[in-house]
């Protein structure tokens, strides 16, 4: 199956305008923009036929083309990354059998997460979308619960059936558990990682559906698939002690740079 990775990137982020062009310093002292680091992460994934940056901004286009990326220009009306991926795939002729949405703010996403998603979607003929989940250890779960108690969102959690079919995603910590877990012990809570692999029919249909009440309440784009009866496959992945973090605001820059230094990312 042919595989396309799309990196959706917009300049007008509400929380961090111009985020894709923010420089990040690696372990060797070399500085690269967030969008370039995300593109290089995509290139490290095996079994991919093409990688493109999808944007509506000429500044991102110019910077991306300067470091060698293919760029697809999309409209400024795309409401989220999935809509931008759908528009980019259509602009490329809609000829790929699997389209991966690698969000442009997660340059440390391990390649095996994406490889596992593609393999999972290939193997599950009924699934139309696949997305990775990580089992929380006790320390992570406690951090999520403390964040919620303080009114913060520490991460998105997922619940799914025995075959991996998603039942719900939430910024609340679900499922509920009243047990106490040691820091390094397994828990029944799974952290959702915001990467997606789509079959083209489901991706093309997505922008035609209205935004539903659950997507509106949670602010989670993948809920639109569930609200429209599409099967989402949750693929459990292993972090292999690898650290990764999304860049959502300026305070995340030194955190990600420290992670890159620790991992020896140039």
PDB file of C-alpha atoms in Angstrom:
ATOM      1  CA  UNK A   1       0.000   0.000   0.000  1.00  0.00           C
ATOM      2  CA  UNK A   2       1.342   3.428  -0.944  1.00  0.00           C
ATOM      3  CA  UNK A   3       1.861   5.729   2.035  1.00  0.00           C
ATOM      4  CA  UNK A   4       1.860   9.524   2.150  1.00  0.00           C
ATOM      5  CA  UNK A   5       2.909  11.505   5.222  1.00  0.00           C
ATOM      6  CA  UNK A   6       1.371  14.975   5.459  1.00  0.00           C
ATOM      7  CA  UNK A   7       2.727  17.489   7.963  1.00  0.00           C
ATOM      8  CA  UNK A   8      -0.011  20.102   8.459  1.00  0.00           C
ATOM      9  CA  UNK A   9       1.409  23.470   9.513  1.00  0.00           C
ATOM     10  CA  UNK A  10      -0.278  26.821  10.048  1.00  0.00           C
ATOM     11  CA  UNK A  11       1.224  30.129  11.057  1.00  0.00           C
ATOM     12  CA  UNK A  12      -1.800  31.597  12.855  1.00  0.00           C
ATOM     13  CA  UNK A  13      -1.765  29.377  15.930  1.00  0.00           C
ATOM     14  CA  UNK A  14      -3.908  30.847  18.697  1.00  0.00           C
ATOM     15  CA  UNK A  15      -1.572  29.751  21.470  1.00  0.00           C
ATOM     16  CA  UNK A  16       1.711  30.273  19.636  1.00  0.00           C
ATOM     17  CA  UNK A  17       1.638  32.310  16.391  1.00  0.00           C
ATOM     18  CA  UNK A  18       4.437  31.401  14.001  1.00  0.00           C
ATOM     19  CA  UNK A  19       5.144  28.159  15.851  1.00  0.00           C
ATOM     20  CA  UNK A  20       6.334  26.136  12.807  1.00  0.00           C
ATOM     21  CA  UNK A  21       9.172  28.612  12.270  1.00  0.00           C
ATOM     22  CA  UNK A  22      10.437  28.562  15.853  1.00  0.00           C
ATOM     23  CA  UNK A  23      14.132  27.495  15.962  1.00  0.00           C
ATOM     24  CA  UNK A  24      15.092  24.490  18.084  1.00  0.00           C
ATOM     25  CA  UNK A  25      18.707  23.840  19.030  1.00  0.00           C
ATOM     26  CA  UNK A  26      19.923  20.241  18.909  1.00  0.00           C
ATOM     27  CA  UNK A  27      22.649  18.396  20.792  1.00  0.00           C
ATOM     28  CA  UNK A  28      25.405  19.707  18.485  1.00  0.00           C
ATOM     29  CA  UNK A  29      24.297  23.314  18.801  1.00  0.00           C
ATOM     30  CA  UNK A  30      22.714  23.343  15.338  1.00  0.00           C
ATOM     31  CA  UNK A  31      19.441  25.238  15.128  1.00  0.00           C
ATOM     32  CA  UNK A  32      16.610  24.079  12.872  1.00  0.00           C
ATOM     33  CA  UNK A  33      13.022  25.258  12.705  1.00  0.00           C
ATOM     34  CA  UNK A  34      10.252  23.152  14.189  1.00  0.00           C
ATOM     35  CA  UNK A  35       8.848  22.404  10.738  1.00  0.00           C
ATOM     36  CA  UNK A  36      12.239  21.188   9.463  1.00  0.00           C
ATOM     37  CA  UNK A  37      12.708  18.915  12.459  1.00  0.00           C
ATOM     38  CA  UNK A  38       9.218  17.484  11.936  1.00  0.00           C
ATOM     39  CA  UNK A  39       9.996  16.917   8.246  1.00  0.00           C
ATOM     40  CA  UNK A  40      13.252  15.137   9.086  1.00  0.00           C
ATOM     41  CA  UNK A  41      11.395  12.968  11.602  1.00  0.00           C
ATOM     42  CA  UNK A  42       8.962  11.980   8.836  1.00  0.00           C
ATOM     43  CA  UNK A  43      11.826  11.081   6.502  1.00  0.00           C
ATOM     44  CA  UNK A  44      13.119   8.574   9.077  1.00  0.00           C
ATOM     45  CA  UNK A  45       9.935   6.483   8.833  1.00  0.00           C
ATOM     46  CA  UNK A  46      10.413   3.328   6.772  1.00  0.00           C
ATOM     47  CA  UNK A  47       8.025   2.289   4.002  1.00  0.00           C
ATOM     48  CA  UNK A  48       6.816   5.806   3.131  1.00  0.00           C
ATOM     49  CA  UNK A  49       6.437   6.869  -0.495  1.00  0.00           C
ATOM     50  CA  UNK A  50       6.247  10.642  -0.053  1.00  0.00           C
ATOM     51  CA  UNK A  51       6.408  13.344   2.630  1.00  0.00           C
ATOM     52  CA  UNK A  52       4.820  16.778   2.135  1.00  0.00           C
ATOM     53  CA  UNK A  53       4.277  19.895   4.222  1.00  0.00           C
ATOM     54  CA  UNK A  54       0.717  21.238   3.955  1.00  0.00           C
ATOM     55  CA  UNK A  55       0.298  24.915   4.807  1.00  0.00           C
ATOM     56  CA  UNK A  56      -1.683  28.037   3.965  1.00  0.00           C
ATOM     57  CA  UNK A  57       1.186  30.435   4.690  1.00  0.00           C
ATOM     58  CA  UNK A  58       3.866  31.634   2.253  1.00  0.00           C
ATOM     59  CA  UNK A  59       6.403  32.092   5.056  1.00  0.00           C
ATOM     60  CA  UNK A  60       6.165  28.412   5.999  1.00  0.00           C
ATOM     61  CA  UNK A  61       6.197  27.467   2.315  1.00  0.00           C
ATOM     62  CA  UNK A  62       9.381  29.438   1.616  1.00  0.00           C
ATOM     63  CA  UNK A  63      11.253  28.077   4.649  1.00  0.00           C
ATOM     64  CA  UNK A  64      10.137  24.501   3.930  1.00  0.00           C
ATOM     65  CA  UNK A  65      11.157  24.613   0.287  1.00  0.00           C
ATOM     66  CA  UNK A  66      14.525  26.080   1.288  1.00  0.00           C
ATOM     67  CA  UNK A  67      15.421  22.949   3.270  1.00  0.00           C
ATOM     68  CA  UNK A  68      14.140  20.666   0.511  1.00  0.00           C
ATOM     69  CA  UNK A  69      10.573  19.788   1.475  1.00  0.00           C
ATOM     70  CA  UNK A  70       7.697  19.248  -0.941  1.00  0.00           C
ATOM     71  CA  UNK A  71       4.962  21.763  -0.094  1.00  0.00           C
ATOM     72  CA  UNK A  72       1.239  21.622  -0.844  1.00  0.00           C
ATOM     73  CA  UNK A  73      -0.623  24.900  -0.405  1.00  0.00           C
ATOM     74  CA  UNK A  74      -4.003  24.541   1.288  1.00  0.00           C
ATOM     75  CA  UNK A  75      -6.765  26.980   2.166  1.00  0.00           C
ATOM     76  CA  UNK A  76      -6.868  29.055   5.323  1.00  0.00           C
ATOM     77  CA  UNK A  77     -10.337  27.686   6.117  1.00  0.00           C
ATOM     78  CA  UNK A  78      -9.091  24.268   7.279  1.00  0.00           C
ATOM     79  CA  UNK A  79     -10.364  23.821  10.819  1.00  0.00           C
ATOM     80  CA  UNK A  80      -7.765  21.289  11.944  1.00  0.00           C
ATOM     81  CA  UNK A  81      -4.945  19.052  10.772  1.00  0.00           C
ATOM     82  CA  UNK A  82      -7.242  16.326   9.484  1.00  0.00           C
ATOM     83  CA  UNK A  83      -9.069  18.765   7.205  1.00  0.00           C
ATOM     84  CA  UNK A  84      -5.709  20.078   5.948  1.00  0.00           C
ATOM     85  CA  UNK A  85      -4.502  16.518   5.266  1.00  0.00           C
ATOM     86  CA  UNK A  86      -7.704  15.797   3.325  1.00  0.00           C
ATOM     87  CA  UNK A  87      -7.236  18.906   1.198  1.00  0.00           C
ATOM     88  CA  UNK A  88      -3.555  18.120   0.568  1.00  0.00           C
ATOM     89  CA  UNK A  89      -4.291  14.529  -0.437  1.00  0.00           C
ATOM     90  CA  UNK A  90      -6.981  15.736  -2.832  1.00  0.00           C
ATOM     91  CA  UNK A  91      -4.576  18.272  -4.348  1.00  0.00           C
ATOM     92  CA  UNK A  92      -2.062  15.477  -4.971  1.00  0.00           C
ATOM     93  CA  UNK A  93      -4.635  13.435  -6.892  1.00  0.00           C
ATOM     94  CA  UNK A  94      -5.962  11.344  -3.977  1.00  0.00           C
ATOM     95  CA  UNK A  95      -3.904   8.379  -5.145  1.00  0.00           C
ATOM     96  CA  UNK A  96      -2.359   7.159  -1.899  1.00  0.00           C
ATOM     97  CA  UNK A  97      -3.758   4.143  -0.057  1.00  0.00           C
ATOM     98  CA  UNK A  98      -2.799   5.355   3.432  1.00  0.00           C
ATOM     99  CA  UNK A  99      -2.362   8.974   4.502  1.00  0.00           C
ATOM    100  CA  UNK A 100      -0.518   9.756   7.749  1.00  0.00           C
ATOM    101  CA  UNK A 101      -1.063  12.980   9.663  1.00  0.00           C
ATOM    102  CA  UNK A 102       2.197  13.764  11.477  1.00  0.00           C
ATOM    103  CA  UNK A 103       1.443  16.964  13.314  1.00  0.00           C
ATOM    104  CA  UNK A 104       4.067  19.618  12.774  1.00  0.00           C
ATOM    105  CA  UNK A 105       4.516  20.332  16.481  1.00  0.00           C
ATOM    106  CA  UNK A 106       5.800  16.862  17.455  1.00  0.00           C
ATOM    107  CA  UNK A 107       9.336  16.520  16.022  1.00  0.00           C
ATOM    108  CA  UNK A 108      10.342  13.822  18.526  1.00  0.00           C
ATOM    109  CA  UNK A 109       7.591  11.380  17.513  1.00  0.00           C
ATOM    110  CA  UNK A 110       9.369   8.004  17.190  1.00  0.00           C
ATOM    111  CA  UNK A 111       9.391   6.498  13.696  1.00  0.00           C
ATOM    112  CA  UNK A 112       8.123   3.173  15.042  1.00  0.00           C
ATOM    113  CA  UNK A 113       4.900   4.811  16.223  1.00  0.00           C
ATOM    114  CA  UNK A 114       4.053   5.654  12.618  1.00  0.00           C
ATOM    115  CA  UNK A 115       5.296   2.333  11.265  1.00  0.00           C
ATOM    116  CA  UNK A 116       3.110   0.559  13.827  1.00  0.00           C
ATOM    117  CA  UNK A 117       0.090   2.624  12.804  1.00  0.00           C
ATOM    118  CA  UNK A 118       0.502   1.796   9.146  1.00  0.00           C
ATOM    119  CA  UNK A 119       0.969  -1.905   9.917  1.00  0.00           C
ATOM    120  CA  UNK A 120      -2.083  -1.860  12.196  1.00  0.00           C
ATOM    121  CA  UNK A 121      -4.284  -0.211   9.581  1.00  0.00           C
ATOM    122  CA  UNK A 122      -3.126  -2.653   6.906  1.00  0.00           C
ATOM    123  CA  UNK A 123      -3.976  -5.608   9.133  1.00  0.00           C
ATOM    124  CA  UNK A 124      -7.403  -4.347  10.299  1.00  0.00           C
ATOM    125  CA  UNK A 125      -9.607  -4.361   7.221  1.00  0.00           C
ATOM    126  CA  UNK A 126     -12.585  -2.861   9.085  1.00  0.00           C
ATOM    127  CA  UNK A 127     -10.676   0.090  10.521  1.00  0.00           C
ATOM    128  CA  UNK A 128     -10.659   3.390   8.653  1.00  0.00           C
ATOM    129  CA  UNK A 129      -8.362   5.383  10.936  1.00  0.00           C
ATOM    130  CA  UNK A 130      -5.556   4.305  13.252  1.00  0.00           C
ATOM    131  CA  UNK A 131      -3.955   6.239  16.078  1.00  0.00           C
ATOM    132  CA  UNK A 132      -1.358   5.309  18.755  1.00  0.00           C
ATOM    133  CA  UNK A 133      -1.944   4.878  22.466  1.00  0.00           C
ATOM    134  CA  UNK A 134       0.537   4.416  25.309  1.00  0.00           C
ATOM    135  CA  UNK A 135      -0.312   2.631  28.548  1.00  0.00           C
ATOM    136  CA  UNK A 136       0.241   5.034  31.443  1.00  0.00           C
ATOM    137  CA  UNK A 137       2.444   4.048  34.342  1.00  0.00           C
ATOM    138  CA  UNK A 138       1.528   5.142  37.849  1.00  0.00           C
ATOM    139  CA  UNK A 139       3.631   8.299  37.729  1.00  0.00           C
ATOM    140  CA  UNK A 140       2.086   9.462  34.453  1.00  0.00           C
ATOM    141  CA  UNK A 141      -1.432   8.745  35.652  1.00  0.00           C
ATOM    142  CA  UNK A 142      -0.845  10.654  38.871  1.00  0.00           C
ATOM    143  CA  UNK A 143       0.437  13.611  36.867  1.00  0.00           C
ATOM    144  CA  UNK A 144      -2.672  13.582  34.665  1.00  0.00           C
ATOM    145  CA  UNK A 145      -4.941  13.458  37.723  1.00  0.00           C
ATOM    146  CA  UNK A 146      -3.050  16.286  39.427  1.00  0.00           C
ATOM    147  CA  UNK A 147      -3.320  18.394  36.282  1.00  0.00           C
ATOM    148  CA  UNK A 148      -7.077  17.872  36.105  1.00  0.00           C
ATOM    149  CA  UNK A 149      -7.468  18.694  39.808  1.00  0.00           C
ATOM    150  CA  UNK A 150      -5.647  21.973  39.114  1.00  0.00           C
ATOM    151  CA  UNK A 151      -7.818  22.713  36.075  1.00  0.00           C
ATOM    152  CA  UNK A 152      -5.168  21.821  33.498  1.00  0.00           C
ATOM    153  CA  UNK A 153      -5.247  19.260  30.710  1.00  0.00           C
ATOM    154  CA  UNK A 154      -2.246  16.978  31.085  1.00  0.00           C
ATOM    155  CA  UNK A 155      -3.041  14.798  28.094  1.00  0.00           C
ATOM    156  CA  UNK A 156      -5.771  13.064  26.128  1.00  0.00           C
ATOM    157  CA  UNK A 157      -6.824   9.575  27.180  1.00  0.00           C
ATOM    158  CA  UNK A 158      -8.514   6.816  25.179  1.00  0.00           C
ATOM    159  CA  UNK A 159     -10.758   3.856  25.907  1.00  0.00           C
ATOM    160  CA  UNK A 160     -11.135   1.038  23.401  1.00  0.00           C
ATOM    161  CA  UNK A 161     -12.521  -2.470  23.001  1.00  0.00           C
ATOM    162  CA  UNK A 162     -10.807  -5.854  22.953  1.00  0.00           C
ATOM    163  CA  UNK A 163      -9.944  -5.559  19.257  1.00  0.00           C
ATOM    164  CA  UNK A 164      -8.595  -2.026  19.675  1.00  0.00           C
ATOM    165  CA  UNK A 165     -11.703  -0.270  18.375  1.00  0.00           C
ATOM    166  CA  UNK A 166     -11.927   3.194  19.920  1.00  0.00           C
ATOM    167  CA  UNK A 167     -14.906   3.866  22.155  1.00  0.00           C
ATOM    168  CA  UNK A 168     -14.033   7.409  23.240  1.00  0.00           C
ATOM    169  CA  UNK A 169     -11.252   9.980  23.603  1.00  0.00           C
ATOM    170  CA  UNK A 170     -11.276  12.630  26.321  1.00  0.00           C
ATOM    171  CA  UNK A 171      -9.250  15.349  27.954  1.00  0.00           C
ATOM    172  CA  UNK A 172     -10.588  13.969  31.195  1.00  0.00           C
ATOM    173  CA  UNK A 173      -8.799  10.964  32.677  1.00  0.00           C
ATOM    174  CA  UNK A 174     -10.749   7.877  31.607  1.00  0.00           C
ATOM    175  CA  UNK A 175     -11.561   5.175  32.552  1.00  0.00           C
ATOM    176  CA  UNK A 176     -12.122   6.040  36.192  1.00  0.00           C
ATOM    177  CA  UNK A 177     -10.034   4.094  38.681  1.00  0.00           C
ATOM    178  CA  UNK A 178      -9.862   4.511  42.440  1.00  0.00           C
ATOM    179  CA  UNK A 179      -6.806   2.295  42.823  1.00  0.00           C
ATOM    180  CA  UNK A 180      -3.349   3.499  43.800  1.00  0.00           C
ATOM    181  CA  UNK A 181      -0.451   2.574  41.508  1.00  0.00           C
ATOM    182  CA  UNK A 182       3.304   2.586  42.064  1.00  0.00           C
ATOM    183  CA  UNK A 183       5.230   4.961  39.812  1.00  0.00           C
ATOM    184  CA  UNK A 184       6.542   2.206  37.543  1.00  0.00           C
ATOM    185  CA  UNK A 185       3.487  -0.071  37.562  1.00  0.00           C
ATOM    186  CA  UNK A 186       1.003  -0.463  34.723  1.00  0.00           C
ATOM    187  CA  UNK A 187      -2.411   1.197  34.945  1.00  0.00           C
ATOM    188  CA  UNK A 188      -5.655   0.735  32.968  1.00  0.00           C
ATOM    189  CA  UNK A 189      -5.382   4.266  31.538  1.00  0.00           C
ATOM    190  CA  UNK A 190      -4.014   4.899  28.035  1.00  0.00           C
ATOM    191  CA  UNK A 191      -2.495   8.164  26.820  1.00  0.00           C
ATOM    192  CA  UNK A 192      -3.475   9.096  23.271  1.00  0.00           C
ATOM    193  CA  UNK A 193      -0.708  10.335  20.960  1.00  0.00           C
ATOM    194  CA  UNK A 194      -1.948  12.753  18.283  1.00  0.00           C
ATOM    195  CA  UNK A 195      -0.773  10.983  15.127  1.00  0.00           C
ATOM    196  CA  UNK A 196      -3.242   9.483  12.632  1.00  0.00           C
ATOM    197  CA  UNK A 197      -3.225   7.122   9.666  1.00  0.00           C
ATOM    198  CA  UNK A 198      -6.306   7.283   7.435  1.00  0.00           C
ATOM    199  CA  UNK A 199      -7.787   5.307   4.599  1.00  0.00           C
ATOM    200  CA  UNK A 200      -8.516   7.770   1.784  1.00  0.00           C
ATOM    201  CA  UNK A 201     -12.314   7.358   1.735  1.00  0.00           C
ATOM    202  CA  UNK A 202     -12.660   8.205   5.412  1.00  0.00           C
ATOM    203  CA  UNK A 203     -10.251  11.129   5.084  1.00  0.00           C
ATOM    204  CA  UNK A 204     -12.131  12.541   2.085  1.00  0.00           C
ATOM    205  CA  UNK A 205     -15.464  12.273   3.901  1.00  0.00           C
ATOM    206  CA  UNK A 206     -14.242  14.017   7.062  1.00  0.00           C
ATOM    207  CA  UNK A 207     -14.483  17.665   5.868  1.00  0.00           C
ATOM    208  CA  UNK A 208     -18.027  17.070   4.598  1.00  0.00           C
ATOM    209  CA  UNK A 209     -19.346  16.266   8.079  1.00  0.00           C
ATOM    210  CA  UNK A 210     -20.448  19.064  10.407  1.00  0.00           C
ATOM    211  CA  UNK A 211     -18.556  19.555  13.639  1.00  0.00           C
ATOM    212  CA  UNK A 212     -20.469  17.534  16.235  1.00  0.00           C
ATOM    213  CA  UNK A 213     -21.202  18.266  19.896  1.00  0.00           C
ATOM    214  CA  UNK A 214     -18.531  15.911  21.264  1.00  0.00           C
ATOM    215  CA  UNK A 215     -15.789  17.368  19.075  1.00  0.00           C
ATOM    216  CA  UNK A 216     -16.927  20.840  20.134  1.00  0.00           C
ATOM    217  CA  UNK A 217     -16.946  20.009  23.837  1.00  0.00           C
ATOM    218  CA  UNK A 218     -13.645  18.129  23.944  1.00  0.00           C
ATOM    219  CA  UNK A 219     -11.793  20.010  21.215  1.00  0.00           C
ATOM    220  CA  UNK A 220     -10.612  16.679  19.776  1.00  0.00           C
ATOM    221  CA  UNK A 221     -10.759  16.334  15.994  1.00  0.00           C
ATOM    222  CA  UNK A 222     -10.787  12.504  16.001  1.00  0.00           C
ATOM    223  CA  UNK A 223     -14.194  12.472  17.704  1.00  0.00           C
ATOM    224  CA  UNK A 224     -15.773  13.548  14.413  1.00  0.00           C
ATOM    225  CA  UNK A 225     -14.995  10.084  13.055  1.00  0.00           C
ATOM    226  CA  UNK A 226     -16.665   8.385  16.024  1.00  0.00           C
ATOM    227  CA  UNK A 227     -19.669  10.706  15.864  1.00  0.00           C
ATOM    228  CA  UNK A 228     -20.162   9.648  12.254  1.00  0.00           C
ATOM    229  CA  UNK A 229     -19.895   5.924  12.894  1.00  0.00           C
ATOM    230  CA  UNK A 230     -16.394   5.386  11.509  1.00  0.00           C
ATOM    231  CA  UNK A 231     -14.161   2.817  13.172  1.00  0.00           C
ATOM    232  CA  UNK A 232     -10.983   4.164  14.733  1.00  0.00           C
ATOM    233  CA  UNK A 233      -8.289   1.649  15.621  1.00  0.00           C
ATOM    234  CA  UNK A 234      -6.174   2.288  18.718  1.00  0.00           C
ATOM    235  CA  UNK A 235      -2.709   0.785  18.244  1.00  0.00           C
ATOM    236  CA  UNK A 236      -0.750   0.267  21.452  1.00  0.00           C
ATOM    237  CA  UNK A 237       2.860   1.376  21.045  1.00  0.00           C
ATOM    238  CA  UNK A 238       5.920   1.201  23.270  1.00  0.00           C
ATOM    239  CA  UNK A 239       7.895   4.364  23.998  1.00  0.00           C
ATOM    240  CA  UNK A 240      11.067   2.261  24.519  1.00  0.00           C
ATOM    241  CA  UNK A 241      12.140   4.822  27.122  1.00  0.00           C
ATOM    242  CA  UNK A 242      12.083   7.482  24.401  1.00  0.00           C
ATOM    243  CA  UNK A 243      10.981  10.955  25.458  1.00  0.00           C
ATOM    244  CA  UNK A 244       8.737  13.027  23.227  1.00  0.00           C
ATOM    245  CA  UNK A 245       6.713  16.179  23.685  1.00  0.00           C
ATOM    246  CA  UNK A 246       4.489  18.414  21.605  1.00  0.00           C
ATOM    247  CA  UNK A 247       5.439  22.064  21.236  1.00  0.00           C
ATOM    248  CA  UNK A 248       2.301  23.980  22.195  1.00  0.00           C
ATOM    249  CA  UNK A 249       3.639  27.173  23.759  1.00  0.00           C
ATOM    250  CA  UNK A 250       6.969  29.009  24.247  1.00  0.00           C
ATOM    251  CA  UNK A 251       7.608  27.247  27.566  1.00  0.00           C
ATOM    252  CA  UNK A 252       7.895  23.938  25.687  1.00  0.00           C
ATOM    253  CA  UNK A 253      10.956  25.066  23.675  1.00  0.00           C
ATOM    254  CA  UNK A 254      13.595  24.558  26.409  1.00  0.00           C
ATOM    255  CA  UNK A 255      11.935  21.276  27.429  1.00  0.00           C
ATOM    256  CA  UNK A 256      12.187  19.873  23.884  1.00  0.00           C
ATOM    257  CA  UNK A 257      15.736  21.189  23.438  1.00  0.00           C
ATOM    258  CA  UNK A 258      16.735  19.430  26.673  1.00  0.00           C
ATOM    259  CA  UNK A 259      15.177  16.197  25.419  1.00  0.00           C
ATOM    260  CA  UNK A 260      17.055  16.492  22.121  1.00  0.00           C
ATOM    261  CA  UNK A 261      20.324  17.076  23.986  1.00  0.00           C
ATOM    262  CA  UNK A 262      19.712  14.034  26.170  1.00  0.00           C
ATOM    263  CA  UNK A 263      18.919  11.829  23.154  1.00  0.00           C
ATOM    264  CA  UNK A 264      21.791  13.196  21.083  1.00  0.00           C
ATOM    265  CA  UNK A 265      19.520  14.617  18.377  1.00  0.00           C
ATOM    266  CA  UNK A 266      21.676  16.906  16.224  1.00  0.00           C
TER     267      UNK A 266
END
